[in-house]
GROMACS .gro file of C-alpha atoms in nm:
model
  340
    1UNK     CA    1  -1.065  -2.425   0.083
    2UNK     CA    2  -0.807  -2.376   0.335
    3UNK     CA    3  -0.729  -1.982   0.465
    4UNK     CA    4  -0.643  -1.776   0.795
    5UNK     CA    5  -0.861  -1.629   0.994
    6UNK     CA    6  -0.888  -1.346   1.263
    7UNK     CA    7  -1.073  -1.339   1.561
    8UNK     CA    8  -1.173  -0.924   1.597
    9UNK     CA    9  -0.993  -0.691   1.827
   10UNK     CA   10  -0.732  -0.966   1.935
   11UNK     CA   11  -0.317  -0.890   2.027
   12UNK     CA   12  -0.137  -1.061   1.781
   13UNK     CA   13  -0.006  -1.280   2.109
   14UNK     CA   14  -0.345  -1.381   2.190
   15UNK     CA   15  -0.438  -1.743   2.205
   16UNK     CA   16  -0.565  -1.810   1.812
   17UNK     CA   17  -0.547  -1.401   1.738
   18UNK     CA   18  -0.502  -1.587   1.391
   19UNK     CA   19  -0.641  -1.950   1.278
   20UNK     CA   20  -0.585  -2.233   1.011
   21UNK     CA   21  -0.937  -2.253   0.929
   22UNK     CA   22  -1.158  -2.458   0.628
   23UNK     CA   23  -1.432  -2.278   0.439
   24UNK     CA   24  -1.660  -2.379   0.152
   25UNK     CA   25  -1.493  -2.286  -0.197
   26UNK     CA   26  -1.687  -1.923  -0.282
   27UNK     CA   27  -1.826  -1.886  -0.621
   28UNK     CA   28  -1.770  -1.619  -0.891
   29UNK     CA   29  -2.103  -1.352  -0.934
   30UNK     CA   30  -2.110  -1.063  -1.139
   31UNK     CA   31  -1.807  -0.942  -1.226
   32UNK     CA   32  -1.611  -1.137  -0.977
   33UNK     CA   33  -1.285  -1.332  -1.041
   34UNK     CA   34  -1.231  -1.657  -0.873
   35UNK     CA   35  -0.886  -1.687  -0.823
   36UNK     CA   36  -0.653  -1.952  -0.725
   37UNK     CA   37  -0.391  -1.748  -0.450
   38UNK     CA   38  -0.047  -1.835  -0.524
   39UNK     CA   39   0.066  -1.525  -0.289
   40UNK     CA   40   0.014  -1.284  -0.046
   41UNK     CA   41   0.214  -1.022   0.141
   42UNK     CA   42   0.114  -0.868   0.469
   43UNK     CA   43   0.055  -0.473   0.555
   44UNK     CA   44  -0.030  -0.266   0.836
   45UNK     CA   45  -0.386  -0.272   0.775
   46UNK     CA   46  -0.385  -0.677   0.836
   47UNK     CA   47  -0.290  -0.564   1.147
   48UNK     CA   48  -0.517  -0.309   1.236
   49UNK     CA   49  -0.835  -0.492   1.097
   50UNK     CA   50  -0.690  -0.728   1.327
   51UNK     CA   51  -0.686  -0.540   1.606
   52UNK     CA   52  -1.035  -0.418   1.527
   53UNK     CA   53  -0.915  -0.077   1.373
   54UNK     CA   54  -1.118  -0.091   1.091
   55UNK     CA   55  -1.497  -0.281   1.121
   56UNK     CA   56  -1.557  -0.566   0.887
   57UNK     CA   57  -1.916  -0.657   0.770
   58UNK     CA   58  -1.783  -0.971   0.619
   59UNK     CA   59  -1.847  -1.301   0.748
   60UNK     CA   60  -1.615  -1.498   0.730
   61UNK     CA   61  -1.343  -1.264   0.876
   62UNK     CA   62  -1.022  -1.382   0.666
   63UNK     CA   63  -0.781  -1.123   0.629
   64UNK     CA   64  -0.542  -1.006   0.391
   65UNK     CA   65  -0.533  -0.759   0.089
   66UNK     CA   66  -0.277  -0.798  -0.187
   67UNK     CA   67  -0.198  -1.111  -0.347
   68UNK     CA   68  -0.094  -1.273  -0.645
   69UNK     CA   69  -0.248  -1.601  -0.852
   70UNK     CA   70  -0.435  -1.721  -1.117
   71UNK     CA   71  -0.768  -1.718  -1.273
   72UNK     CA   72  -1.019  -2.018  -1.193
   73UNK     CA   73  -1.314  -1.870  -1.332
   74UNK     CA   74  -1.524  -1.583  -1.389
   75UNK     CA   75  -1.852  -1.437  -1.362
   76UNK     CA   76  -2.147  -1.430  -1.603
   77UNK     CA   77  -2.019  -0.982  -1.658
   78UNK     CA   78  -1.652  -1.022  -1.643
   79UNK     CA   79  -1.476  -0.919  -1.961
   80UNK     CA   80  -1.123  -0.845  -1.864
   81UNK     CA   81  -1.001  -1.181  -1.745
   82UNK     CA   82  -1.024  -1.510  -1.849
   83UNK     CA   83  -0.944  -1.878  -1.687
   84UNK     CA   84  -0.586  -1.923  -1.671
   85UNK     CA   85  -0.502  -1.552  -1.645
   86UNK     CA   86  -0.261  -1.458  -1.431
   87UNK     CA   87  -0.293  -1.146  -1.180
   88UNK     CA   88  -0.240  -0.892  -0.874
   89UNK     CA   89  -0.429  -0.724  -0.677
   90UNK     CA   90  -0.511  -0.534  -0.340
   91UNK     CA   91  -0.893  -0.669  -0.329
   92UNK     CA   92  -1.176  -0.458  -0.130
   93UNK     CA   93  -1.153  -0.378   0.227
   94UNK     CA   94  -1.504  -0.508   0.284
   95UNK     CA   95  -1.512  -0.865   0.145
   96UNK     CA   96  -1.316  -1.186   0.294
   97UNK     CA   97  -0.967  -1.155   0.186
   98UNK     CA   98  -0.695  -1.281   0.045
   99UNK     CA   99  -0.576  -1.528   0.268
  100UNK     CA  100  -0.690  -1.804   0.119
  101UNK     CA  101  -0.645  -2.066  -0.134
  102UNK     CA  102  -0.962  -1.940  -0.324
  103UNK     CA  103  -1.088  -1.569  -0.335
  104UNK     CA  104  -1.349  -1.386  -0.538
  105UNK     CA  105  -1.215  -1.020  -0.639
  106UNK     CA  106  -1.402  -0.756  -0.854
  107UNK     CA  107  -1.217  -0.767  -1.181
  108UNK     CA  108  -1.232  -0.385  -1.250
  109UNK     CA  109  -0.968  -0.370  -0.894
  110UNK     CA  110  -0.713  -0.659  -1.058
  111UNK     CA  111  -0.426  -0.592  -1.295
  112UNK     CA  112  -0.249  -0.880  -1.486
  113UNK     CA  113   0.051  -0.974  -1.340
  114UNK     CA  114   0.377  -0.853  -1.435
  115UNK     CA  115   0.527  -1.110  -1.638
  116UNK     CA  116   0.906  -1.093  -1.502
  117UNK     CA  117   0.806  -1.121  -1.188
  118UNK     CA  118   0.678  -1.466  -1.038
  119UNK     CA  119   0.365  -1.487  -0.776
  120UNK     CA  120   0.550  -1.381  -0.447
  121UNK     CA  121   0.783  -1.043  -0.627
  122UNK     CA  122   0.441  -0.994  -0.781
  123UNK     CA  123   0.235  -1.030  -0.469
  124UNK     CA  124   0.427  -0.752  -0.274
  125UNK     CA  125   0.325  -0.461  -0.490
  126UNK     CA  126  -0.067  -0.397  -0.541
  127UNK     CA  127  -0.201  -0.246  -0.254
  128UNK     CA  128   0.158  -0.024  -0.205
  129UNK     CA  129   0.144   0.062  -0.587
  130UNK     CA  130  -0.216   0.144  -0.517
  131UNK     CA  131  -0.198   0.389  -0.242
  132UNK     CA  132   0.136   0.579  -0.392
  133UNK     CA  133   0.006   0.649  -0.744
  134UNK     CA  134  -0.325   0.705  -0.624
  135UNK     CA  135  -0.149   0.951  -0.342
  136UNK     CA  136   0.087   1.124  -0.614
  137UNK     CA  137  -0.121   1.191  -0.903
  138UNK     CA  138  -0.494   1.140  -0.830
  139UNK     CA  139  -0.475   1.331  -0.469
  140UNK     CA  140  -0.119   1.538  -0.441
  141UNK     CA  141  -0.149   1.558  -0.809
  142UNK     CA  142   0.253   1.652  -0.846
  143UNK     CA  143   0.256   1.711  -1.225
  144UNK     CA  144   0.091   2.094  -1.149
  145UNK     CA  145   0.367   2.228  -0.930
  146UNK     CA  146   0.342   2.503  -0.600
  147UNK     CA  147   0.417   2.839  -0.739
  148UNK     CA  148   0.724   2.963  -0.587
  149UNK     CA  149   0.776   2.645  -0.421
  150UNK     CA  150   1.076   2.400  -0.481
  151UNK     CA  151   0.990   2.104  -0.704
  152UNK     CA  152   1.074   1.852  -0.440
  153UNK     CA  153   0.865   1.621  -0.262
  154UNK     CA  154   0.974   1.453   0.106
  155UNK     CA  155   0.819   1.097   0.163
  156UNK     CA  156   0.792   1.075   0.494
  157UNK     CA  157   0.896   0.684   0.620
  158UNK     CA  158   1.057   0.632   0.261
  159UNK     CA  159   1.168   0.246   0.385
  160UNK     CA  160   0.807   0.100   0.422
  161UNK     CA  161   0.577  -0.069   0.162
  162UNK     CA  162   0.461   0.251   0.046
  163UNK     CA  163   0.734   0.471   0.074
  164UNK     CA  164   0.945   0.222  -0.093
  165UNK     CA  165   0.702   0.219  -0.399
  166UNK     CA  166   0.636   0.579  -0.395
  167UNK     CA  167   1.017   0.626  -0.425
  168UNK     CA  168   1.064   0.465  -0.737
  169UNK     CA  169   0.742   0.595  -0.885
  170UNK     CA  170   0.848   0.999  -0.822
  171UNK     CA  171   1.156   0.914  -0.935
  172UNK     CA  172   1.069   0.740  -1.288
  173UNK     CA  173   0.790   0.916  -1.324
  174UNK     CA  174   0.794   1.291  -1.204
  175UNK     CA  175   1.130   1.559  -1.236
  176UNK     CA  176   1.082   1.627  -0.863
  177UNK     CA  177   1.390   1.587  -0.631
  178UNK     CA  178   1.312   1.289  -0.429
  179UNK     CA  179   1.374   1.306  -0.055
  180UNK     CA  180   1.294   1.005   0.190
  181UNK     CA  181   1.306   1.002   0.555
  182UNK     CA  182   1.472   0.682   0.762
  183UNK     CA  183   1.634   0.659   1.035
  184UNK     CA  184   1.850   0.334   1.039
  185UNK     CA  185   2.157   0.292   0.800
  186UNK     CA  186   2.023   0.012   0.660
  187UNK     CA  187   1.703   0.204   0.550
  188UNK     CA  188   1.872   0.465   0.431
  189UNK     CA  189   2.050   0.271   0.177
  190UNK     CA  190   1.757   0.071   0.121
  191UNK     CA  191   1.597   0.453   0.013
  192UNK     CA  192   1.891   0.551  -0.156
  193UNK     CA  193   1.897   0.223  -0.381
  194UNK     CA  194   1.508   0.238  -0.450
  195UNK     CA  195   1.637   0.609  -0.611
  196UNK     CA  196   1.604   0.842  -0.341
  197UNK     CA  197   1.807   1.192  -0.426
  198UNK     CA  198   1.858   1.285  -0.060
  199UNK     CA  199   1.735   1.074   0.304
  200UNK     CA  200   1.738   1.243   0.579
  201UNK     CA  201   1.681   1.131   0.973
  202UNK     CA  202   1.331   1.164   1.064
  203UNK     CA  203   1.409   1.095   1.450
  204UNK     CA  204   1.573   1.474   1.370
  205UNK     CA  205   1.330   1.767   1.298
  206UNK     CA  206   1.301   1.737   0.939
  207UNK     CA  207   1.276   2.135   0.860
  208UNK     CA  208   1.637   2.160   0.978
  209UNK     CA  209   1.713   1.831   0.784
  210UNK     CA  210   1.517   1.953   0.433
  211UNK     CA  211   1.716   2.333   0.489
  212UNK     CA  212   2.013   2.146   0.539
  213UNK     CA  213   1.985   1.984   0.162
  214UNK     CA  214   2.020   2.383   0.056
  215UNK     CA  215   1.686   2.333  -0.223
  216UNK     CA  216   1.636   2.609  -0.387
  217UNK     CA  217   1.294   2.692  -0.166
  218UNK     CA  218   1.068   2.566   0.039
  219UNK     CA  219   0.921   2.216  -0.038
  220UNK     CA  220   0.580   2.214  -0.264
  221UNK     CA  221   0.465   1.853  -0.141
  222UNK     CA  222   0.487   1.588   0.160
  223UNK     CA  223   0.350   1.209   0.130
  224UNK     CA  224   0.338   1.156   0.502
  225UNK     CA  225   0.321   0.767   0.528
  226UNK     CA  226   0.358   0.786   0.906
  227UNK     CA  227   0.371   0.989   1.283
  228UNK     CA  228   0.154   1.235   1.066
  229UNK     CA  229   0.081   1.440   1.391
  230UNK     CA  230   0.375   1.420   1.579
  231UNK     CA  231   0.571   1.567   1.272
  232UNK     CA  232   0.291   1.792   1.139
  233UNK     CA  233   0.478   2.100   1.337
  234UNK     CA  234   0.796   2.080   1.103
  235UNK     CA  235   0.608   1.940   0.787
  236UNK     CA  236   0.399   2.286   0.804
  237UNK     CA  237   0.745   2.498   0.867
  238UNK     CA  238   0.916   2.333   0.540
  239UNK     CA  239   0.622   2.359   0.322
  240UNK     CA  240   0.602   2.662   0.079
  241UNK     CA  241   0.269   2.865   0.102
  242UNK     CA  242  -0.017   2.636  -0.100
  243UNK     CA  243   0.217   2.356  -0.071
  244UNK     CA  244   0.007   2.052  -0.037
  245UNK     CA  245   0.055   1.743   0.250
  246UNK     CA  246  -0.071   1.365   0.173
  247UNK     CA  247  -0.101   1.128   0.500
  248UNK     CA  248  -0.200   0.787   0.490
  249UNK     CA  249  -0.168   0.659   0.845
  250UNK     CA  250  -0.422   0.691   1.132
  251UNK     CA  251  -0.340   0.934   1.386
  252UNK     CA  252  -0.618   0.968   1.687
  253UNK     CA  253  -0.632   1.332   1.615
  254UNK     CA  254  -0.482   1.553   1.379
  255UNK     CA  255  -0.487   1.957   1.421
  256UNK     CA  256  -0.544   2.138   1.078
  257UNK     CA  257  -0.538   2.501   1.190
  258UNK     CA  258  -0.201   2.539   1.183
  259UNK     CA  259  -0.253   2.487   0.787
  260UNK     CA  260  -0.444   2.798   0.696
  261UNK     CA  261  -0.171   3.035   0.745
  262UNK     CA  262   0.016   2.912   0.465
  263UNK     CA  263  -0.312   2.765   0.275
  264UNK     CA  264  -0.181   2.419   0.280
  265UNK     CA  265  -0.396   2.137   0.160
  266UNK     CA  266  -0.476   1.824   0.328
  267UNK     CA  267  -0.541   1.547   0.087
  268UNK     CA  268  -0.601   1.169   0.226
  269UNK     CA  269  -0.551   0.883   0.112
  270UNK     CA  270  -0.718   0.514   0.101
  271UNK     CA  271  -0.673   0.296  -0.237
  272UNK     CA  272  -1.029   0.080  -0.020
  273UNK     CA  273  -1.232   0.376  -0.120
  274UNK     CA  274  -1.283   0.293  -0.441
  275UNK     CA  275  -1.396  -0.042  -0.418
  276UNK     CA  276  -1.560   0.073  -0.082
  277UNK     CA  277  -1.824   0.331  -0.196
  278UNK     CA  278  -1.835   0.130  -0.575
  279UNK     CA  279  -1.732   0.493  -0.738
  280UNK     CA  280  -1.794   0.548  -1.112
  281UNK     CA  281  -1.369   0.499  -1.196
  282UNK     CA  282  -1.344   0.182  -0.997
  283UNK     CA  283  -1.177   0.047  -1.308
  284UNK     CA  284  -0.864   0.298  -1.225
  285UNK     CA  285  -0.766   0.041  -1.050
  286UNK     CA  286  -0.714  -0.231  -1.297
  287UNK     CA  287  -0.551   0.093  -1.567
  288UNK     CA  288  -0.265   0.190  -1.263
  289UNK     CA  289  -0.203  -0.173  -1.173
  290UNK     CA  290  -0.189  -0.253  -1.552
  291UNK     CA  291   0.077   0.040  -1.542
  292UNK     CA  292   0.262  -0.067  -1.299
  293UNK     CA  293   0.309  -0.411  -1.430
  294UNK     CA  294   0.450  -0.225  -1.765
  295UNK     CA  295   0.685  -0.041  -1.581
  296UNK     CA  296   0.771  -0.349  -1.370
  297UNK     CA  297   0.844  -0.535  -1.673
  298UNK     CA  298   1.005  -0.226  -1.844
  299UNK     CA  299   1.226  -0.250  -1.612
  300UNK     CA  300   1.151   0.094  -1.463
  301UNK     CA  301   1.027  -0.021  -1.113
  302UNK     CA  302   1.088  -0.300  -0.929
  303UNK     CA  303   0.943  -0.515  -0.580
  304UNK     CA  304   0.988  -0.393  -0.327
  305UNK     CA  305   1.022  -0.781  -0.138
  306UNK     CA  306   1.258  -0.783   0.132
  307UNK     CA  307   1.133  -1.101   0.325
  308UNK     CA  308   0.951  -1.463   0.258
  309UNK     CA  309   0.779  -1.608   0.532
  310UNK     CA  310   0.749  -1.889   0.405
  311UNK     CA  311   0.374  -2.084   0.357
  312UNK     CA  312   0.063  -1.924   0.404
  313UNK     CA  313  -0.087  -2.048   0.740
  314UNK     CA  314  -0.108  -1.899   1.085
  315UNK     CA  315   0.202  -1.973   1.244
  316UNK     CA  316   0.387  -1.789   0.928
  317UNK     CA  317   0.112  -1.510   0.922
  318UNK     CA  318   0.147  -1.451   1.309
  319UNK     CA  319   0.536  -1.396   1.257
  320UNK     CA  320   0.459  -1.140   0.984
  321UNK     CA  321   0.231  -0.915   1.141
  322UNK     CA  322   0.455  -0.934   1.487
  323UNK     CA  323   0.699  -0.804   1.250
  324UNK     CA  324   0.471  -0.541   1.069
  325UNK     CA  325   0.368  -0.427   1.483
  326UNK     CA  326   0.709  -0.355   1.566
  327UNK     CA  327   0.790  -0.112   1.306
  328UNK     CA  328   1.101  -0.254   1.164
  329UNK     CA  329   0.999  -0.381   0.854
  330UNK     CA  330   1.158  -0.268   0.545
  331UNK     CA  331   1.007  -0.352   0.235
  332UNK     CA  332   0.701  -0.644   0.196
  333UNK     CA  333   0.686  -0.937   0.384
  334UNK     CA  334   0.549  -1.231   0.190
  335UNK     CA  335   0.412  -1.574   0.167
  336UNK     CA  336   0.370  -1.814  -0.087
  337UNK     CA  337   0.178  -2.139  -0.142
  338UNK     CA  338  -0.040  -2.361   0.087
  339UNK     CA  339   0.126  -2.681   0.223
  340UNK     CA  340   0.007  -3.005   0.012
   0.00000   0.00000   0.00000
């Protein structure tokens, strides 16, 4: 099989930072899927596995973690798939992923495709859908609101894969008043269209910005998809006492003491740790991503797509995570299909 590869700890301008490379077809164990990759979209952890953020195990080192396609096979303890099935997923962070034209995936992390959607809309959603329902109702858990507090939540980088997702998902799915942080007019609208109530400029100080929207109290919960730490001073001046604060992104360091005052609670996020430490409701996975494609095909969400590279193969990867690096993506960036 054909599929890109990495080489550790390499600048996306280095010399082969990613490959066109030829592996032996893998095999489908347990309850593996082998599936036939129609799709993939890129995200910032490509990047910093790349960059040797994150320390992979796996040999080979192929990246990539969300992708769409179809069934080949399955193993001997599979029971939710079958041949010819076709699905989404966001995979494991410590297997060979999904850039390639074969990969094996634990069945209890896949959902079946939405059906309205074809492989590439379809490819741009699982690890995003992932890591905002997992954020909102299995960590922030929104539905039991702060006493006191306003029932408003501010997503923090509302224009990214995540923030775009978790959007639409607090919209359809919660009463809370939705607020979204951009800064460019173009991602503003881009928020406002995905169903934000209110976006506000996150280049401003954002307790001003969230006073300014005259709420009626203090905020009860922030999704912070990025800058956790250089915005944590404002995020703990808008939140209400026992309000509650999600990050997902890496800062080097993040001071927590200026929490306690108010009793604020800190809850991460990463949709890998499930599949990571092999928890007891792995299969969560499969029941939100089998959710999602409802809603997709309800017609109560929708991709969040906003560019196609083109094939999947180094030259059209490299151009995708140069674009992920600089911070100006809006939306998923996908590719589809391997040249014949």
């Amino acid at each position: 099989m054909r599929a890109v590869t990495y080489t550790e700890g390499a600048g996306i301008d280095a010399p082969d930072a990613l490959k066109d490379t030829t592996f032996p077809d893998p095999v489908a164990t347990g309850r593996d899927l082998l599936v036939r990759v129609q799709a993939v979209s890129v995200n910032p952890i490509d990047t910093k596995v790349r960059q040797g953020t994150y320390k992979q195990s796996c040999e080979p080192k192929i990246l990539g973690w969300d992708a769409a396609g179809t069934v080949v096979s399955v193993g001997p303890e599979a029971r939710l798939f079958k041949a010819g099935d076709a699905v989404f997923y966001a995979g494991a962070l410590d297997r060979p992923g999904s850039n390639a034209e074969l990969q094996c995936v634990d069945e209890r992390l896949v959902g079946a495709k939405p059906t309205t959607l074809d492989f590439a809309a379809a490819a741009a959603l699982p690890l995003t859908a992932l890591t905002a329902w997992e954020m909102l109702f299995d960590r922030l858990d929104v539905a039991r609101l702060v006493p006191g507090a306003a029932p408003a939540i501010l997503i923090v980088g509302g224009a990214g894969g995540v923030g775009s997702i978790a959007i639409q998902l607090a919209r359809q799915l919660t009463d809370l008043t939705v607020i979204a942080t951009a800064s460019r007019p173009e991602t503003a609208r881009w928020c406002k269209d995905l169903g934000a109530h209110h976006v506000i400029d996150h280049a401003k100080p954002l307790a001003a910005e969230v006073a300014a929207l005259g709420l009626p109290g203090a905020l009860g919960f922030v999704f912070a998809t990025t800058q956790t730490d250089a915005h944590l001073p404002q995020i703990v001046e808008l939140l209400a006492p026992q309000g509650r604060l999600g990050p997902i992104d890496d800062p080097e360091t993040l001071d927590v003491m200026p929490l306690k005052p108010k009793s604020l609670s800190l809850h991460w996020e990463l949709m890998f740790t499930r599949s990571l430490f092999r928890t007891a409701d792995m299969e969560r996975q499969n029941a939100i991503l089998t959710e999602i494609g409802r809603l997709i095909d309800a017609g109560q969400l929708r991709t969040t797509l906003s560019e196609t590279f083109g094939l999947i193969n180094a030259p059209n990867m490299t151009r995708a995570h140069a674009l992920i690096e600089s911070g100006k993506a809006r939306g998923k960036v996908v590719l589809a299909g391997f040249s014949d």
